[in-house]
Amino acid sequence: MFALLAGLSVLAGQARADAWPQKPITFIVPFAAGGGTDAFARPLAAQLDTQLGKRVLIENRAGAGGTVGASAAAKAAPDGYTFFMGAAHHAIAPSLYPNLDYDIEKDFVAVALIARPPQVVVVNPDKVAAKTLAEFITYARANPGKLNYGSAGAGTTHHLAGELFKILTKTNIQHVPYRGAGPAMQDLIAGHVPVVFDGLGSSAAPIRAGQLRALAVAAPKRVAAFPDLPTAKEAGLANYEVSTWYGLFAPKNTPPEIVKQMVKELQKAMQTASIKEAWERNGSDVPDVTGSAFATMVSAEVVRWRKVVNEAGVKLD
């Protein structure tokens, strides 16, 4: 009898996966539209639209360094129709927000790593005369407390990239948090803040358009999409390496057969020419890290960023 029930359970699960999706799917993006998360979430959603034959909708829920959207996603019905586009910021949040009402490791199922573009130091060319990273550091040291840098929010990789930059360069630049990389980019382009330590996902287009000047990429090697952009080490700042990552999560208790089906669809989508081209434009590789391997990576990131937060003495503004 037990074997029969187990067999029926497997068949029921398979039937549920085969029938999925029967309605539109929502990706909760925890930052304002136009940011780095959007740069990867929207092309991916469009490709999945085609593959699944159902709409994949983007719902932007910004606030508190991405934790507002994460909280909403953690409480969503685990029916396979709501997923969460998390980021490296959510591995940082546990070290900075002691009263989070969700746990990125326990309240979500890690589905797949989506992208991992490096950070880049970008300035408004009308507000910052420096043409190189060395010139910018010299200017910042000569003008302590007079420069502001924007970020996607307190506790994000943009924020910690800025704090790490200050430590390594012994400069005093004031932090201005925004509700996502999109608004920070808008104010940078408008000249309301002179510099942002951004992910290439949201800064690539304005760099190409000449609206922003990129000084260095915080990566161990140059990015193929910007071959003339030096690494921070090449520009004279050793040990400045910061990258972000974006990944898809499902609320805890989402049926495992639906999660497996989503993994298959993601792997298929990531091999399409349109996705590969978009990822390259935004400075990212096309990762293939799913399921337990992605969960292990997230746990390691939580530990890594806790150490950085503690050593840098980062506090919420």
Short mmCIF file of C-alpha atoms in Angstrom, two decimals:
data_model
loop_
_atom_site.label_atom_id
_atom_site.label_comp_id
_atom_site.label_asym_id
_atom_site.label_seq_id
_atom_site.Cartn_x
_atom_site.Cartn_y
_atom_site.Cartn_z
CA MET A 1 0.00 0.00 0.00
CA PHE A 2 2.83 2.41 0.90
CA ALA A 3 4.52 1.77 -2.44
CA LEU A 4 1.22 2.39 -4.23
CA LEU A 5 0.67 5.69 -2.42
CA ALA A 6 4.25 6.75 -3.11
CA GLY A 7 3.78 5.94 -6.77
CA LEU A 8 0.55 7.91 -6.92
CA SER A 9 2.28 10.87 -5.23
CA VAL A 10 5.04 10.87 -7.86
CA LEU A 11 2.48 10.69 -10.65
CA ALA A 12 0.48 13.52 -9.11
CA GLY A 13 3.60 15.64 -8.84
CA GLN A 14 4.52 14.95 -12.44
CA ALA A 15 1.03 15.83 -13.57
CA ARG A 16 1.24 19.10 -11.66
CA ALA A 17 4.57 19.96 -13.33
CA ASP A 18 3.25 18.97 -16.76
CA ALA A 19 0.24 21.27 -16.29
CA TRP A 20 2.35 24.20 -15.11
CA PRO A 21 1.99 27.03 -15.90
CA GLN A 22 -1.72 27.58 -16.34
CA LYS A 23 -1.66 31.32 -15.66
CA PRO A 24 0.84 34.22 -15.65
CA ILE A 25 3.94 33.99 -13.44
CA THR A 26 5.21 36.93 -11.39
CA PHE A 27 8.84 37.76 -10.74
CA ILE A 28 9.13 40.06 -7.73
CA VAL A 29 12.05 42.42 -8.31
CA PRO A 30 12.92 44.16 -5.02
CA PHE A 31 14.26 47.37 -6.57
CA ALA A 32 12.87 50.21 -8.64
CA ALA A 33 12.55 49.79 -12.40
CA GLY A 34 15.64 50.56 -14.45
CA GLY A 35 18.23 49.08 -12.10
CA GLY A 36 20.70 46.24 -12.46
CA THR A 37 18.18 43.60 -11.39
CA ASP A 38 15.79 44.80 -14.08
CA ALA A 39 18.55 44.65 -16.69
CA PHE A 40 18.59 40.87 -16.32
CA ALA A 41 15.09 40.10 -15.06
CA ARG A 42 13.22 41.70 -17.96
CA PRO A 43 15.06 40.01 -20.87
CA LEU A 44 14.80 36.72 -19.02
CA ALA A 45 11.07 37.19 -18.42
CA ALA A 46 10.56 37.97 -22.12
CA GLN A 47 12.38 34.79 -23.15
CA LEU A 48 10.38 32.69 -20.69
CA ASP A 49 7.18 34.23 -22.08
CA THR A 50 8.05 32.65 -25.40
CA GLN A 51 9.08 29.30 -23.98
CA LEU A 52 6.19 28.83 -21.57
CA GLY A 53 3.41 30.36 -23.60
CA LYS A 54 2.32 32.34 -20.53
CA ARG A 55 3.18 35.85 -19.42
CA VAL A 56 6.03 36.31 -16.96
CA LEU A 57 5.33 39.62 -15.24
CA ILE A 58 7.81 41.86 -13.42
CA GLU A 59 6.59 43.39 -10.17
CA ASN A 60 8.97 46.02 -8.79
CA ARG A 61 8.77 46.34 -4.99
CA ALA A 62 11.53 48.68 -3.85
CA GLY A 63 12.66 49.74 -0.40
CA ALA A 64 15.09 49.11 2.47
CA GLY A 65 17.96 47.77 0.37
CA GLY A 66 15.76 45.20 -1.35
CA THR A 67 14.35 43.75 1.86
CA VAL A 68 10.78 45.02 1.32
CA GLY A 69 10.41 43.00 -1.87
CA ALA A 70 12.13 40.00 -0.30
CA SER A 71 9.70 40.08 2.62
CA ALA A 72 6.71 40.17 0.26
CA ALA A 73 8.12 37.30 -1.81
CA ALA A 74 8.75 35.16 1.28
CA LYS A 75 5.06 35.49 2.20
CA ALA A 76 3.75 34.76 -1.31
CA ALA A 77 1.72 31.61 -1.97
CA PRO A 78 4.13 28.73 -2.74
CA ASP A 79 2.15 27.66 -5.79
CA GLY A 80 4.77 28.07 -8.50
CA TYR A 81 3.39 31.38 -9.76
CA THR A 82 5.52 33.77 -7.73
CA PHE A 83 9.31 33.85 -7.85
CA PHE A 84 11.81 36.26 -6.37
CA MET A 85 14.72 37.85 -8.22
CA GLY A 86 17.18 38.20 -5.37
CA ALA A 87 20.69 39.59 -5.45
CA ALA A 88 23.95 39.76 -3.55
CA HIS A 89 22.29 42.50 -1.49
CA HIS A 90 20.15 39.82 0.16
CA ALA A 91 23.23 38.01 1.41
CA ILE A 92 24.38 41.28 2.98
CA ALA A 93 21.04 42.21 4.58
CA PRO A 94 21.20 39.70 7.50
CA SER A 95 24.29 41.48 8.80
CA LEU A 96 22.72 44.93 8.66
CA TYR A 97 19.03 44.41 9.38
CA PRO A 98 18.70 42.55 12.72
CA ASN A 99 14.89 42.45 12.59
CA LEU A 100 14.24 40.98 9.15
CA ASP A 101 10.96 39.08 9.01
CA TYR A 102 12.34 36.54 6.54
CA ASP A 103 15.46 34.39 6.18
CA ILE A 104 17.03 34.25 2.72
CA GLU A 105 18.35 30.75 3.45
CA LYS A 106 15.34 29.24 5.20
CA ASP A 107 12.29 30.94 3.68
CA PHE A 108 13.20 30.46 0.03
CA VAL A 109 14.14 27.67 -2.35
CA ALA A 110 17.26 28.60 -4.31
CA VAL A 111 16.37 27.98 -7.96
CA ALA A 112 19.26 29.29 -10.06
CA LEU A 113 22.02 31.86 -10.33
CA ILE A 114 21.06 34.18 -13.20
CA ALA A 115 23.95 36.63 -13.67
CA ARG A 116 27.06 37.97 -11.91
CA PRO A 117 28.33 41.27 -13.35
CA PRO A 118 31.19 43.11 -11.63
CA GLN A 119 30.92 46.54 -10.01
CA VAL A 120 32.27 49.61 -11.80
CA VAL A 121 33.26 53.08 -10.62
CA VAL A 122 31.23 55.56 -12.68
CA VAL A 123 31.15 59.36 -12.48
CA ASN A 124 29.18 62.19 -14.05
CA PRO A 125 31.65 63.74 -16.52
CA ASP A 126 30.20 67.23 -15.98
CA LYS A 127 30.66 67.03 -12.21
CA VAL A 128 33.94 65.12 -11.97
CA ALA A 129 36.91 66.26 -14.03
CA ALA A 130 38.96 63.14 -13.29
CA LYS A 131 39.64 61.01 -16.35
CA THR A 132 41.27 58.15 -14.45
CA LEU A 133 40.72 56.38 -11.15
CA ALA A 134 44.02 57.75 -9.80
CA GLU A 135 42.92 61.31 -10.57
CA PHE A 136 39.59 60.71 -8.87
CA ILE A 137 41.26 59.36 -5.73
CA THR A 138 43.59 62.36 -5.62
CA TYR A 139 40.61 64.72 -5.91
CA ALA A 140 38.61 62.86 -3.24
CA ARG A 141 41.53 62.97 -0.81
CA ALA A 142 41.93 66.71 -1.39
CA ASN A 143 38.23 67.32 -0.77
CA PRO A 144 37.21 65.22 2.25
CA GLY A 145 33.47 65.13 2.91
CA LYS A 146 32.63 67.19 -0.18
CA LEU A 147 31.75 64.29 -2.49
CA ASN A 148 28.61 62.15 -2.29
CA TYR A 149 28.14 58.70 -3.77
CA GLY A 150 24.79 57.18 -4.60
CA SER A 151 23.79 53.58 -4.06
CA ALA A 152 20.86 51.26 -4.70
CA GLY A 153 20.11 51.46 -0.98
CA ALA A 154 21.66 50.94 2.42
CA GLY A 155 23.19 47.49 2.70
CA THR A 156 23.46 46.84 -1.02
CA THR A 157 26.63 45.86 -2.84
CA HIS A 158 26.75 49.44 -4.18
CA HIS A 159 26.87 50.69 -0.59
CA LEU A 160 29.55 48.24 0.55
CA ALA A 161 31.55 48.78 -2.64
CA GLY A 162 31.65 52.46 -1.74
CA GLU A 163 32.64 51.79 1.85
CA LEU A 164 35.39 49.40 0.79
CA PHE A 165 36.64 52.00 -1.69
CA LYS A 166 36.82 54.58 1.11
CA ILE A 167 38.79 52.20 3.34
CA LEU A 168 41.28 51.25 0.65
CA THR A 169 41.79 54.83 -0.58
CA LYS A 170 41.55 56.59 2.80
CA THR A 171 38.95 58.98 1.44
CA ASN A 172 35.81 60.53 2.95
CA ILE A 173 32.85 60.31 0.57
CA GLN A 174 29.30 60.60 1.90
CA HIS A 175 26.74 57.87 1.22
CA VAL A 176 23.36 58.74 -0.34
CA PRO A 177 21.03 55.69 -0.50
CA TYR A 178 18.30 55.42 -3.13
CA ARG A 179 15.39 53.04 -3.62
CA GLY A 180 17.25 51.02 -6.24
CA ALA A 181 20.02 51.40 -8.81
CA GLY A 182 17.61 52.94 -11.34
CA PRO A 183 16.92 56.09 -9.31
CA ALA A 184 20.60 56.33 -8.34
CA MET A 185 21.57 56.18 -12.02
CA GLN A 186 19.01 58.86 -12.90
CA ASP A 187 20.46 61.23 -10.30
CA LEU A 188 24.02 60.41 -11.36
CA ILE A 189 23.21 61.20 -14.99
CA ALA A 190 21.41 64.39 -13.89
CA GLY A 191 24.43 65.40 -11.83
CA HIS A 192 22.73 65.33 -8.42
CA VAL A 193 25.40 62.89 -7.21
CA PRO A 194 28.87 62.79 -8.80
CA VAL A 195 29.77 59.10 -8.41
CA VAL A 196 28.20 55.67 -8.00
CA PHE A 197 29.88 52.33 -7.37
CA ASP A 198 27.49 50.48 -9.62
CA GLY A 199 26.95 47.08 -11.19
CA LEU A 200 27.56 46.98 -14.93
CA GLY A 201 24.00 45.74 -15.43
CA SER A 202 22.55 49.21 -14.88
CA SER A 203 25.48 51.39 -15.95
CA ALA A 204 26.51 49.76 -19.24
CA ALA A 205 24.01 51.64 -21.43
CA PRO A 206 24.72 55.16 -20.08
CA ILE A 207 28.46 54.48 -20.28
CA ARG A 208 28.12 53.61 -23.95
CA ALA A 209 25.92 56.66 -24.52
CA GLY A 210 28.58 58.93 -23.06
CA GLN A 211 26.34 60.03 -20.21
CA LEU A 212 28.72 58.55 -17.65
CA ARG A 213 32.46 58.04 -17.46
CA ALA A 214 33.68 54.67 -16.22
CA LEU A 215 36.98 54.84 -14.34
CA ALA A 216 37.61 51.18 -13.49
CA VAL A 217 35.93 47.83 -13.13
CA ALA A 218 36.21 46.11 -9.74
CA ALA A 219 37.06 42.72 -11.24
CA PRO A 220 40.19 40.56 -11.50
CA LYS A 221 40.20 40.93 -15.29
CA ARG A 222 38.79 43.27 -17.90
CA VAL A 223 35.23 42.78 -19.13
CA ALA A 224 34.81 41.71 -22.76
CA ALA A 225 32.04 44.27 -23.34
CA PHE A 226 34.38 47.11 -22.26
CA PRO A 227 37.87 46.02 -23.30
CA ASP A 228 39.36 49.51 -22.83
CA LEU A 229 38.14 49.85 -19.25
CA PRO A 230 40.97 48.99 -16.82
CA THR A 231 40.55 46.90 -13.71
CA ALA A 232 40.95 48.71 -10.41
CA LYS A 233 44.30 46.99 -9.92
CA GLU A 234 45.49 48.15 -13.35
CA ALA A 235 44.32 51.65 -12.42
CA GLY A 236 46.43 51.60 -9.26
CA LEU A 237 44.01 50.34 -6.61
CA ALA A 238 44.90 46.80 -5.56
CA ASN A 239 42.47 44.50 -3.73
CA TYR A 240 39.39 46.37 -4.93
CA GLU A 241 37.23 43.57 -6.33
CA VAL A 242 33.47 43.63 -5.88
CA SER A 243 30.86 41.85 -7.95
CA THR A 244 27.16 41.44 -7.57
CA TRP A 245 24.97 38.54 -8.55
CA TYR A 246 21.32 37.98 -9.33
CA GLY A 247 19.44 34.77 -8.71
CA LEU A 248 15.94 33.34 -8.87
CA PHE A 249 14.29 32.04 -5.71
CA ALA A 250 10.90 30.48 -4.96
CA PRO A 251 8.95 30.77 -1.70
CA LYS A 252 9.55 27.89 0.70
CA ASN A 253 7.28 24.88 0.04
CA THR A 254 6.91 25.61 -3.66
CA PRO A 255 6.32 22.16 -5.23
CA PRO A 256 9.75 20.67 -6.04
CA GLU A 257 8.56 19.36 -9.40
CA ILE A 258 7.67 22.93 -10.44
CA VAL A 259 11.04 24.19 -9.23
CA LYS A 260 12.75 21.50 -11.31
CA GLN A 261 10.71 22.50 -14.34
CA MET A 262 11.66 26.16 -13.86
CA VAL A 263 15.32 25.15 -13.66
CA LYS A 264 14.99 23.36 -17.01
CA GLU A 265 13.31 26.39 -18.56
CA LEU A 266 16.00 28.70 -17.21
CA GLN A 267 18.80 26.53 -18.54
CA LYS A 268 17.13 26.52 -21.93
CA ALA A 269 16.60 30.29 -21.86
CA MET A 270 20.17 31.03 -20.84
CA GLN A 271 21.49 29.29 -23.94
CA THR A 272 19.52 31.43 -26.39
CA ALA A 273 21.39 33.97 -28.49
CA SER A 274 19.32 36.89 -27.22
CA ILE A 275 20.12 36.17 -23.57
CA LYS A 276 23.81 35.53 -24.23
CA GLU A 277 24.08 38.82 -26.15
CA ALA A 278 22.23 40.79 -23.45
CA TRP A 279 24.38 39.32 -20.69
CA GLU A 280 27.59 40.14 -22.56
CA ARG A 281 26.40 43.73 -23.12
CA ASN A 282 25.85 44.03 -19.38
CA GLY A 283 29.24 42.60 -18.47
CA SER A 284 28.11 39.21 -17.15
CA ASP A 285 28.88 35.63 -18.02
CA VAL A 286 26.07 33.08 -18.39
CA PRO A 287 26.29 30.96 -15.23
CA ASP A 288 24.98 27.42 -14.81
CA VAL A 289 24.59 27.17 -11.03
CA THR A 290 21.28 25.73 -9.88
CA GLY A 291 19.52 24.08 -6.95
CA SER A 292 21.70 22.95 -4.07
CA ALA A 293 24.86 24.40 -5.64
CA PHE A 294 23.21 27.82 -5.75
CA ALA A 295 21.94 27.42 -2.18
CA THR A 296 25.47 26.61 -1.02
CA MET A 297 26.78 29.70 -2.81
CA VAL A 298 24.17 31.90 -1.11
CA SER A 299 25.10 30.56 2.33
CA ALA A 300 28.78 31.22 1.64
CA GLU A 301 27.93 34.76 0.53
CA VAL A 302 26.06 35.42 3.78
CA VAL A 303 29.17 34.43 5.73
CA ARG A 304 31.50 36.40 3.45
CA TRP A 305 29.53 39.66 3.61
CA ARG A 306 29.05 39.40 7.39
CA LYS A 307 32.82 39.44 7.71
CA VAL A 308 33.10 42.46 5.39
CA VAL A 309 30.38 44.36 7.25
CA ASN A 310 32.03 43.68 10.61
CA GLU A 311 35.54 44.55 9.47
CA ALA A 312 34.42 47.75 7.73
CA GLY A 313 32.14 48.77 10.59
CA VAL A 314 29.32 49.48 8.14
CA LYS A 315 26.18 50.95 9.70
CA LEU A 316 22.84 51.79 8.16
CA ASP A 317 22.42 55.47 7.37
#
